Short mmCIF file of N, CA and C in Angstrom, two decimals:
data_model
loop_
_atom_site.label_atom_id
_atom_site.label_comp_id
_atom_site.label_asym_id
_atom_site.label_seq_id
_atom_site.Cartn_x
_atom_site.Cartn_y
_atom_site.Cartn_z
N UNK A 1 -25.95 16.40 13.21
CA UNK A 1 -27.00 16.48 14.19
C UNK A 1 -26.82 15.35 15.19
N UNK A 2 -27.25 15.82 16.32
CA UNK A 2 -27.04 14.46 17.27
C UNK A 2 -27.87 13.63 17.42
N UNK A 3 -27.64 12.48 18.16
CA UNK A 3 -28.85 11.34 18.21
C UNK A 3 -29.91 11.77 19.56
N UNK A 4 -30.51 12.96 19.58
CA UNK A 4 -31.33 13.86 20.11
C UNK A 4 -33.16 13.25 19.30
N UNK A 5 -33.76 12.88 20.32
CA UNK A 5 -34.97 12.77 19.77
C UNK A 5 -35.89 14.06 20.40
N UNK A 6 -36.60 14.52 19.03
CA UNK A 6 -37.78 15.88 19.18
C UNK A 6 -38.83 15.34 18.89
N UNK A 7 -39.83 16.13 19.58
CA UNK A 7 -41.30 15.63 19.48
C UNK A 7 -41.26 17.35 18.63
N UNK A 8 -42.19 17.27 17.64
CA UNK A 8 -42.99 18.51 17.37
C UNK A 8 -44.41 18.08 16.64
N UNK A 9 -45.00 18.50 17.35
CA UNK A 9 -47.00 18.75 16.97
C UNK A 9 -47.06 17.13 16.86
N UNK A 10 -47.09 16.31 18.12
CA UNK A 10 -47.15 15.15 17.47
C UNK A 10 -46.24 14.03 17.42
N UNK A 11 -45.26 14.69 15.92
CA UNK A 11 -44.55 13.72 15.83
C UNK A 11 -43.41 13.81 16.60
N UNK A 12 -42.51 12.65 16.14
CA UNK A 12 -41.32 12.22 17.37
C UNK A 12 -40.27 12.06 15.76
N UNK A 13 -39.19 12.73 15.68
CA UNK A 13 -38.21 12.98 15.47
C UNK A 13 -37.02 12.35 16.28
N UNK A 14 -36.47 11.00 15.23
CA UNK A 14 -35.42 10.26 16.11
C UNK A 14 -34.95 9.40 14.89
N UNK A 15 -33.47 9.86 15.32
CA UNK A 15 -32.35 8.83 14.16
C UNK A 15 -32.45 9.06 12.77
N UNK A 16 -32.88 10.64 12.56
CA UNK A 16 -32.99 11.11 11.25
C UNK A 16 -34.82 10.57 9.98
N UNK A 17 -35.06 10.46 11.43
CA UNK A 17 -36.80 10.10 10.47
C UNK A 17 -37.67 10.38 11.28
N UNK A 18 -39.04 10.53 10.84
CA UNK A 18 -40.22 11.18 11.78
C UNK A 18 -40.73 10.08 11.75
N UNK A 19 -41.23 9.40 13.23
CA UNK A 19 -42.19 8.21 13.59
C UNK A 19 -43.55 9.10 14.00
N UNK A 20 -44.34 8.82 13.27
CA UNK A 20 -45.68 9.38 13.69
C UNK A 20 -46.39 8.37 14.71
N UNK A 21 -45.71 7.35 15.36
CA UNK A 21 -46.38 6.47 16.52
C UNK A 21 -47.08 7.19 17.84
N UNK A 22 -46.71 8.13 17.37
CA UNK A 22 -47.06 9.02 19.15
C UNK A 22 -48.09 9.66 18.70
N UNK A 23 -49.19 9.52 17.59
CA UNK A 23 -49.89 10.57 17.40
C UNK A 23 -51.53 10.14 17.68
N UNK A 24 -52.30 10.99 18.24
CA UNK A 24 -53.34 10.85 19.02
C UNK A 24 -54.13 10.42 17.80
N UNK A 25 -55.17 9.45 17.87
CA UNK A 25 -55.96 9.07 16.98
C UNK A 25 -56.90 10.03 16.41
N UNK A 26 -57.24 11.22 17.43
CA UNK A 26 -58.83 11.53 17.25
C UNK A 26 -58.06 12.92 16.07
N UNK A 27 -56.65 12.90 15.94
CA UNK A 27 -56.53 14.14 14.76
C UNK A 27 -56.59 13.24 13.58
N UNK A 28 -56.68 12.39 13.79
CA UNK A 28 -56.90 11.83 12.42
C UNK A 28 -58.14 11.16 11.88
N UNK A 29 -59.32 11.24 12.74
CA UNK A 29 -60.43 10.65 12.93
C UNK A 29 -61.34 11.68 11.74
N UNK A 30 -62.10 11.05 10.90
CA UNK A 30 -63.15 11.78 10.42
C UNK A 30 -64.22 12.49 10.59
N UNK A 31 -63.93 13.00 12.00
CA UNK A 31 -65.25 14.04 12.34
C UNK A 31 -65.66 15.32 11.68
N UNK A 32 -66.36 15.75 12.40
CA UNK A 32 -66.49 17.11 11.50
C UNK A 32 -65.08 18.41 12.02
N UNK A 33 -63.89 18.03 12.77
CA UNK A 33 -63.33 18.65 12.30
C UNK A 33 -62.97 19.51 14.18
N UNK A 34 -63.83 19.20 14.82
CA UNK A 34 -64.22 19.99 16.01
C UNK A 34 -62.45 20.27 16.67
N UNK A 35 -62.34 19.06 16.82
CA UNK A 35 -60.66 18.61 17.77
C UNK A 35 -59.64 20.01 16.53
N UNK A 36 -59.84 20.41 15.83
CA UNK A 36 -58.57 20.90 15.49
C UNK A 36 -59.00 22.56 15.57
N UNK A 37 -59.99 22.66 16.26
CA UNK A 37 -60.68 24.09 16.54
C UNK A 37 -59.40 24.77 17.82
N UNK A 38 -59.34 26.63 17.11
CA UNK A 38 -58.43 26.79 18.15
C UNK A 38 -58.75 26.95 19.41
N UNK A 39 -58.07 26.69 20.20
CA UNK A 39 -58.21 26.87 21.71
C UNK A 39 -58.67 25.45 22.08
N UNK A 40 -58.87 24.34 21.10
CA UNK A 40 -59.22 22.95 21.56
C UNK A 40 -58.17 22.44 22.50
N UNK A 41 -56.76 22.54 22.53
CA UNK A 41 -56.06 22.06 23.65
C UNK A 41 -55.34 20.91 22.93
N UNK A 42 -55.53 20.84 21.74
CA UNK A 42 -54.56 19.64 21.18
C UNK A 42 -53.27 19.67 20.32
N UNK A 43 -53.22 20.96 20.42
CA UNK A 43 -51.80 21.48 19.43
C UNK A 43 -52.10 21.86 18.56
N UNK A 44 -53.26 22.09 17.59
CA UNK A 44 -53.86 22.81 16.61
C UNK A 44 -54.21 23.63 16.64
N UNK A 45 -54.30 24.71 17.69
CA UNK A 45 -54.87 25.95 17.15
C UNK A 45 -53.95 26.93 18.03
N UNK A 46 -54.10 27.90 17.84
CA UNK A 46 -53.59 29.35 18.04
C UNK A 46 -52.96 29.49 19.66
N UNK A 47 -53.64 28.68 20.27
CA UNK A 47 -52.95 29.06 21.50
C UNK A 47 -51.26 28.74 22.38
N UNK A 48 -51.17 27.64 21.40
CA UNK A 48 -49.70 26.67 21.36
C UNK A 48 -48.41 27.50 20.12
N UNK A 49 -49.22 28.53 19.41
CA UNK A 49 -49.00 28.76 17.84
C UNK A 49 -47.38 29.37 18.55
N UNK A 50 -46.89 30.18 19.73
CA UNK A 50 -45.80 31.22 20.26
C UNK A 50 -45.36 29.99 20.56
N UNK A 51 -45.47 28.95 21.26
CA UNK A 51 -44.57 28.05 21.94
C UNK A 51 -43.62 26.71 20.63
N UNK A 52 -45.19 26.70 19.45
CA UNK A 52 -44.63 26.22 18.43
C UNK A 52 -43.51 26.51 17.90
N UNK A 53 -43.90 28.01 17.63
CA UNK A 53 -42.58 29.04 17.08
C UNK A 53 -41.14 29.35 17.64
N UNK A 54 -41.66 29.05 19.01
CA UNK A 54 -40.29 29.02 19.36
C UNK A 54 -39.02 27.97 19.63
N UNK A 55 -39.96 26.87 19.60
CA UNK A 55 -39.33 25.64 19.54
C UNK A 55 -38.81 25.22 18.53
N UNK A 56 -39.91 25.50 17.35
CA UNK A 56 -38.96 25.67 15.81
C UNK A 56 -37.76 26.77 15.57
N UNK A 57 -37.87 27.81 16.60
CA UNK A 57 -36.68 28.38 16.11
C UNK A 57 -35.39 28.42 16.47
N UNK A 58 -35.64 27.18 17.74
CA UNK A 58 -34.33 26.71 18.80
C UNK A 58 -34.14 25.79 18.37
N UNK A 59 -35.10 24.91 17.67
CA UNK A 59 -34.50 23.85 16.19
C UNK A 59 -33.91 24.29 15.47
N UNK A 60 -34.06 25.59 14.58
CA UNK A 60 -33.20 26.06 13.48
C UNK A 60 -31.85 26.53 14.04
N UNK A 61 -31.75 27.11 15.10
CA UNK A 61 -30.45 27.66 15.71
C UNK A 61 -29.75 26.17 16.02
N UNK A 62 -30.44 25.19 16.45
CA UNK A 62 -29.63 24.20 16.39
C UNK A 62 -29.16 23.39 15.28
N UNK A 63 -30.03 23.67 14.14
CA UNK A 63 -29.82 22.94 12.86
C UNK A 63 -28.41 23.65 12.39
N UNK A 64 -28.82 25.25 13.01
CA UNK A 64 -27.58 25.82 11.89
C UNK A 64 -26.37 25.80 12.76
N UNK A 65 -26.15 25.52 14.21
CA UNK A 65 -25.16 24.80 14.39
C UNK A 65 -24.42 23.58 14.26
N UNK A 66 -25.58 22.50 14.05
CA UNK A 66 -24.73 21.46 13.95
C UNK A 66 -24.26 21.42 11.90
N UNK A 67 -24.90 22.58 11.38
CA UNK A 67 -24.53 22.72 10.19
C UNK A 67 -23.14 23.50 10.28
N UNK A 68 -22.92 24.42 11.27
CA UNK A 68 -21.29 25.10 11.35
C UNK A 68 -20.53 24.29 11.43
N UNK A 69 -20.72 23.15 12.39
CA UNK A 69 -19.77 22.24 13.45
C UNK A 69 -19.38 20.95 12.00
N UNK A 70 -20.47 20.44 10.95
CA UNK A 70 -20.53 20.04 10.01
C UNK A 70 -19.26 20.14 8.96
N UNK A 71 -19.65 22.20 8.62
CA UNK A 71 -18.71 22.42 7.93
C UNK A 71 -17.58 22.64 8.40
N UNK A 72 -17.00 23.21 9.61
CA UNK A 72 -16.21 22.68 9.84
C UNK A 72 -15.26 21.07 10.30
N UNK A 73 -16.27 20.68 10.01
CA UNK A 73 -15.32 19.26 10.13
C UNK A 73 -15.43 19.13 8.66
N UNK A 74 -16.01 19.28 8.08
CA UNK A 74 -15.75 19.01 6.24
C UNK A 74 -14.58 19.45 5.96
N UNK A 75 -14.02 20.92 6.11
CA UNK A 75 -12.61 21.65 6.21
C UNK A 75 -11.56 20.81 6.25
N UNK A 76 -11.92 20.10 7.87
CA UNK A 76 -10.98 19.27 8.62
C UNK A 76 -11.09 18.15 7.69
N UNK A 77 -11.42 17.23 7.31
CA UNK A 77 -11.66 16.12 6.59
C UNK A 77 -10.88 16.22 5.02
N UNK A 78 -11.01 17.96 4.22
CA UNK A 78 -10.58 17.99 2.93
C UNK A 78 -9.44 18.31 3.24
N UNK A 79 -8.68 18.78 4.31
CA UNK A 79 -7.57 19.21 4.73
C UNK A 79 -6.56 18.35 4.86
N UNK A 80 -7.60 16.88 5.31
CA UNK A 80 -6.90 15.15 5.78
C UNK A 80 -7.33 15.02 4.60
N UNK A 81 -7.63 14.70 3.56
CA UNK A 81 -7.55 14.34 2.04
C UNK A 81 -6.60 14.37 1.63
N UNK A 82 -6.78 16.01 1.44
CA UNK A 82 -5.59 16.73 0.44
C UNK A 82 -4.01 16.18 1.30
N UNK A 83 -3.69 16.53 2.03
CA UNK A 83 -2.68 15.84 2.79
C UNK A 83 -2.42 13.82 2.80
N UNK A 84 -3.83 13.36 2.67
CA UNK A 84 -3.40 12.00 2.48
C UNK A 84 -3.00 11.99 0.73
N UNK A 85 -3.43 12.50 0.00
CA UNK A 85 -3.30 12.75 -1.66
C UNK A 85 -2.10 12.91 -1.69
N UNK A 86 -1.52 13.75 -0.85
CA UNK A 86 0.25 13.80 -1.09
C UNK A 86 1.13 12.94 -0.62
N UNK A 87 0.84 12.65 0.38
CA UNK A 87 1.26 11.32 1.05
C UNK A 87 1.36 10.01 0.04
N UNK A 88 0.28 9.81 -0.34
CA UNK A 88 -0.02 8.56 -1.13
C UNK A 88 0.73 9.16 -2.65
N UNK A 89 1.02 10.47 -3.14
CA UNK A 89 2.09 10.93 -4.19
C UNK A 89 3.51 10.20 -3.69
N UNK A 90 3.68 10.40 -2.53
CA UNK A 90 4.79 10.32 -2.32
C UNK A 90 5.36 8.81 -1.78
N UNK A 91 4.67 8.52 -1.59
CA UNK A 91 4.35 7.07 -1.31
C UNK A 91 4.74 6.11 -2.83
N UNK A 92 3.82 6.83 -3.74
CA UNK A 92 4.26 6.08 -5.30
C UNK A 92 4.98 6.26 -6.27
N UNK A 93 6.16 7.58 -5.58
CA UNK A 93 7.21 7.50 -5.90
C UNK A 93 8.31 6.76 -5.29
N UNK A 94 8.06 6.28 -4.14
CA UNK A 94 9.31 6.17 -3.65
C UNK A 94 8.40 4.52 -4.38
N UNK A 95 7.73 3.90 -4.14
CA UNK A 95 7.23 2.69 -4.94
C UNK A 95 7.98 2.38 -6.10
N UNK A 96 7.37 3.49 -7.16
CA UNK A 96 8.14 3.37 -8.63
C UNK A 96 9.41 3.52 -8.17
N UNK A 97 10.30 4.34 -7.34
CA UNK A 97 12.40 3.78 -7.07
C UNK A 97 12.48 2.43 -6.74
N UNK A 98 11.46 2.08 -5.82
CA UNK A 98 11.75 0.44 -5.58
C UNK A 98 11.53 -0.48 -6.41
N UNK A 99 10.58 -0.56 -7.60
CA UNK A 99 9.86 -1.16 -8.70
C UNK A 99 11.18 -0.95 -9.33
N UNK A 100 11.94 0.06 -9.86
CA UNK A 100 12.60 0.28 -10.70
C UNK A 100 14.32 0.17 -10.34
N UNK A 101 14.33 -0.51 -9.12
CA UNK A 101 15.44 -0.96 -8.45
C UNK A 101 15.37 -2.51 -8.56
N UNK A 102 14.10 -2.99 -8.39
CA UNK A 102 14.29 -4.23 -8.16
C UNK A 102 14.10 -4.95 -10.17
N UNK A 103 13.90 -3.68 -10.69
CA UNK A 103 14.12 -4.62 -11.92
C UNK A 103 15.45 -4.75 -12.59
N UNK A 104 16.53 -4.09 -12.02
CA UNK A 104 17.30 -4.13 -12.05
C UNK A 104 18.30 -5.37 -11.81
N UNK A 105 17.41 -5.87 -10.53
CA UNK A 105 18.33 -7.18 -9.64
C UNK A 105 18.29 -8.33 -10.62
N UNK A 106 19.03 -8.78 -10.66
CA UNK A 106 19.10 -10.22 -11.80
C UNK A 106 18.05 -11.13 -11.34
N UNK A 107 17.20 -11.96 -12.50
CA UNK A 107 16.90 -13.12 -11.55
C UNK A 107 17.33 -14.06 -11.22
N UNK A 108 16.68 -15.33 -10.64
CA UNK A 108 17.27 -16.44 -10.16
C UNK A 108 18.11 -16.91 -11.64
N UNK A 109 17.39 -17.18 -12.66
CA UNK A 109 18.39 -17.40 -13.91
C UNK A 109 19.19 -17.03 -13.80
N UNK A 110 19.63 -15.55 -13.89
CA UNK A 110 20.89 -14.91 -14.31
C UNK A 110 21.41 -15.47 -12.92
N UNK A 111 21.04 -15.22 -12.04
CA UNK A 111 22.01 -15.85 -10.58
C UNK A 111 22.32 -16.81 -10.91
N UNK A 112 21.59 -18.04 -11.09
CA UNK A 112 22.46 -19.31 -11.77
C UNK A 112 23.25 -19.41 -12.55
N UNK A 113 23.07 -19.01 -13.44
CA UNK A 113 24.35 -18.78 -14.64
C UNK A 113 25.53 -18.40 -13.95
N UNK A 114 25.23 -17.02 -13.35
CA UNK A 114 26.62 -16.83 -12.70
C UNK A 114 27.23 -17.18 -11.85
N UNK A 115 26.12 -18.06 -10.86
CA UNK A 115 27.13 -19.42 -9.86
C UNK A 115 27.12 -20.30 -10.53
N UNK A 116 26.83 -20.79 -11.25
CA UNK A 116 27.31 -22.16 -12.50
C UNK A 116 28.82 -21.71 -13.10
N UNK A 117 28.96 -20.45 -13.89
CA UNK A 117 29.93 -20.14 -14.23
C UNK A 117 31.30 -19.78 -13.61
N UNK A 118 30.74 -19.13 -12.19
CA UNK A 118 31.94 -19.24 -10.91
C UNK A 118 32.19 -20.74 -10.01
N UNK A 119 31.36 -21.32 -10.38
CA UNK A 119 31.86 -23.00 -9.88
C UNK A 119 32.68 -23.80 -10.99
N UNK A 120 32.62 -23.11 -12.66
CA UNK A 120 32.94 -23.96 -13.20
C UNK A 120 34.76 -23.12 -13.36
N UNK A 121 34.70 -21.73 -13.11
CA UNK A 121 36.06 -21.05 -13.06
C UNK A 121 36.34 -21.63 -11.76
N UNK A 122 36.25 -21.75 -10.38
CA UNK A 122 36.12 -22.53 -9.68
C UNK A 122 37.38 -23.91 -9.34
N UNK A 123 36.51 -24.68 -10.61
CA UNK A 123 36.61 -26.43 -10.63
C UNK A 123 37.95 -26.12 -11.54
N UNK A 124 38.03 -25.37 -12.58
CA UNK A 124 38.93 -25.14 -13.34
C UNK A 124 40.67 -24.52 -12.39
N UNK A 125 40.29 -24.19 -11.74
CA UNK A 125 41.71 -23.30 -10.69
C UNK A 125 41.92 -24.46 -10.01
N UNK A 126 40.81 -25.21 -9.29
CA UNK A 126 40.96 -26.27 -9.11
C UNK A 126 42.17 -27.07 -9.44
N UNK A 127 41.58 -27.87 -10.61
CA UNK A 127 42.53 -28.55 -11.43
C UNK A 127 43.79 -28.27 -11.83
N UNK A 128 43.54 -26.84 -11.99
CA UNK A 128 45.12 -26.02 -12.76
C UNK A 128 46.43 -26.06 -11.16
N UNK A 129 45.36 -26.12 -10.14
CA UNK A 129 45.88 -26.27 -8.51
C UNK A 129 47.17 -27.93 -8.43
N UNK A 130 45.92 -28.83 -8.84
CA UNK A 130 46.25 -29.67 -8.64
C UNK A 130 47.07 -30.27 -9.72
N UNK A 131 47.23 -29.84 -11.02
CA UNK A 131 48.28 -30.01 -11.59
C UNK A 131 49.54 -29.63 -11.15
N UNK A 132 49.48 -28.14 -10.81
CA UNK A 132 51.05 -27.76 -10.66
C UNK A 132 51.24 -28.51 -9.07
N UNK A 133 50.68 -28.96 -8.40
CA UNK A 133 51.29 -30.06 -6.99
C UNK A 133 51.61 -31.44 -7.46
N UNK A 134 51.07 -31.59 -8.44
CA UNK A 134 51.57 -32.77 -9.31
C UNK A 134 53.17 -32.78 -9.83
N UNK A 135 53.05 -31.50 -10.60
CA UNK A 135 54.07 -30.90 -10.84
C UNK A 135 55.73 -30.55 -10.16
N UNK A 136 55.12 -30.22 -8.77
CA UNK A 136 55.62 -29.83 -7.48
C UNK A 136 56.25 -30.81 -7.33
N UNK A 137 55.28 -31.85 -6.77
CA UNK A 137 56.10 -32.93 -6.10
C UNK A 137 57.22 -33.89 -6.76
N UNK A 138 56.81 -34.16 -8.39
CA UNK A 138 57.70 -34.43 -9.18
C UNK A 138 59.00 -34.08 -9.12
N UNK A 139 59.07 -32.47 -8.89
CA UNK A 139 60.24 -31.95 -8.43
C UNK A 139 61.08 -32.07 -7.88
N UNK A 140 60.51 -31.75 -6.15
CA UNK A 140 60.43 -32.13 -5.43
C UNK A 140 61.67 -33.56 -5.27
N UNK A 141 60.79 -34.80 -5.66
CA UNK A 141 61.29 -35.97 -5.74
C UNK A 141 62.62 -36.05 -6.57
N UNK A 142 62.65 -35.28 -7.34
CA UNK A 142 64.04 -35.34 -8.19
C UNK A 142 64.85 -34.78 -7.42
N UNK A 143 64.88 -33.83 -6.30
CA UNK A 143 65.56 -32.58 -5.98
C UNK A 143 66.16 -33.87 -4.99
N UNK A 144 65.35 -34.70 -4.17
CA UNK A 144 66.21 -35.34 -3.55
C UNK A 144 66.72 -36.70 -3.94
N UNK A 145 66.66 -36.90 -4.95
CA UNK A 145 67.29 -38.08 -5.41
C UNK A 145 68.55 -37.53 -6.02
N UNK A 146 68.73 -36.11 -6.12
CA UNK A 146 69.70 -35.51 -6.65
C UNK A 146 70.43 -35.80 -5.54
N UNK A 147 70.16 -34.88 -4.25
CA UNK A 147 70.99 -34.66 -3.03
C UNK A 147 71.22 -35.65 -2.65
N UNK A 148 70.12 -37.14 -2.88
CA UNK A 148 70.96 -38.15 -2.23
C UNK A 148 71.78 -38.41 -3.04
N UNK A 149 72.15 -38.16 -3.86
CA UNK A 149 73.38 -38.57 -5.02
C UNK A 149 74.12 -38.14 -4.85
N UNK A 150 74.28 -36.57 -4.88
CA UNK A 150 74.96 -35.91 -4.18
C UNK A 150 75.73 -36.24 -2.71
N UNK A 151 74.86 -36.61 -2.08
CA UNK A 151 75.27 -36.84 -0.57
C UNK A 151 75.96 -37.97 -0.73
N UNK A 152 75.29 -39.13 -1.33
CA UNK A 152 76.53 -40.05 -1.15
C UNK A 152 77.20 -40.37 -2.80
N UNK A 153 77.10 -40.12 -3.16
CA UNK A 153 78.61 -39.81 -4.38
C UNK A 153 79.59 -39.02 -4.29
N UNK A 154 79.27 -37.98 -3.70
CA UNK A 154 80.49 -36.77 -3.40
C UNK A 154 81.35 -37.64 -1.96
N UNK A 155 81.25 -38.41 -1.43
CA UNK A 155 81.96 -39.14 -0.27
C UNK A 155 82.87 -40.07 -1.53
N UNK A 156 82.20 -40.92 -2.15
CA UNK A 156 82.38 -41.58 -2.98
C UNK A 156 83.95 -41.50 -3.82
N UNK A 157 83.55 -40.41 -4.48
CA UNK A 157 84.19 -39.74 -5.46
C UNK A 157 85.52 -39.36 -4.47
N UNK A 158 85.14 -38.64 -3.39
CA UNK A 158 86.37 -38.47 -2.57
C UNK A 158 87.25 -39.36 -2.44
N UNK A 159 86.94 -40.30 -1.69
CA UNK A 159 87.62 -41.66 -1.86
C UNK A 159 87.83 -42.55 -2.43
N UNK A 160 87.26 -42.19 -3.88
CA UNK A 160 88.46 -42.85 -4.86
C UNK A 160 89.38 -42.18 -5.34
N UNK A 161 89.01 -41.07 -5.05
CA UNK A 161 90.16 -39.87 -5.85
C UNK A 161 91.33 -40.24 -4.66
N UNK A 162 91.02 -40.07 -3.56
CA UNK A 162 92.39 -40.40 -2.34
C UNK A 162 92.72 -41.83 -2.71
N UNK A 163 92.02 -42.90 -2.91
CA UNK A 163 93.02 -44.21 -2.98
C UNK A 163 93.43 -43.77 -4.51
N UNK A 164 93.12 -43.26 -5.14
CA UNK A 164 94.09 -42.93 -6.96
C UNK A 164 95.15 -42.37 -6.51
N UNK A 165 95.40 -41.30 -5.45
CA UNK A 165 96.69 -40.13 -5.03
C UNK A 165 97.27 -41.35 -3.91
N UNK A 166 96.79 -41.91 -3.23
CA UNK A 166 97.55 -42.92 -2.57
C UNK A 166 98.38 -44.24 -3.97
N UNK A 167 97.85 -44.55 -4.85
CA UNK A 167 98.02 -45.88 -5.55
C UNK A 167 99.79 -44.68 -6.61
N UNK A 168 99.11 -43.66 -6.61
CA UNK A 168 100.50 -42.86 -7.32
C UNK A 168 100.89 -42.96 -6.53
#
């Protein structure tokens, strides 16, 4: 219903309640009764009775429209329910895949462990690194203490072998 204010016999109809503020004192006065005699002119008797009736019945045609317009938006409304109901189904499935993905993920523990354990394979290649350059260079160092031996002993050797073939 809309925010439409009605007067009927009186009262004033507004915002879903009847304010009887508008109502003439003398119908409520204890006389003998005279004021509500028909044809008195105050809305009580017979002569207003067709105009009453018809105003009540352009109220009811309006009641029972804004009762159509009602139910149809009720329609509309269970229609946006039922449709948010599935939504929000579907919504807490894809929830429970994510819930049930993320319990999957290791936690920070297990993450530590396993960068603790790849720093300590790591530190270990490391070392095993720096041994064999240890290793290396040792080599290395022999290889040319060879060649310098080589290099100058083989001159060496030459020339004593020529002053031996000279001394024969």
């Amino acid at each position: 219903m809309n925010n439409e204010n009605s007067v009927i016999d009186g009262m004033q109809f507004s915002n879903g309640r009847w304010l009887a503020s508008n109502i003439s004192p003398s119908r409520h006065s204890h006389d003998n009764g005279s004021s509500l005699k028909p044809g008195s002119g105050d809305g009580g008797g017979g002569d207003m009775l067709e105009a009453r009736v018809a105003r009540l019945e352009s109220d009811v045609e309006h009641i029972k429209a804004s009762m159509s317009d009602m139910k149809a938006d009720l329609k509309s409304v269970t229609g946006d329910v039922s449709s948010m109901k599935t939504d929000v189904a579907v919504i807490m499935q894809k929830l429970d895949g994510i819930s049930s993905v993320l319990s999957k993920v290791p936690t920070d523990d297990k993450l530590n462990v396993k960068f603790e354990m790849i720093n300590t394979k790591i530190s270990e290649v490391k070392s095993e690194v720096t041994l064999q350059e240890a290793k290396t260079e040792s080599k290395i160092k022999d290889a040319r203490l060879h060649i310098i031996l080589w290099i100058l002993g083989l001159p060496s050797l030459a020339f004593a072998l020529y002053h031996a073939y000279l001394l024969l």
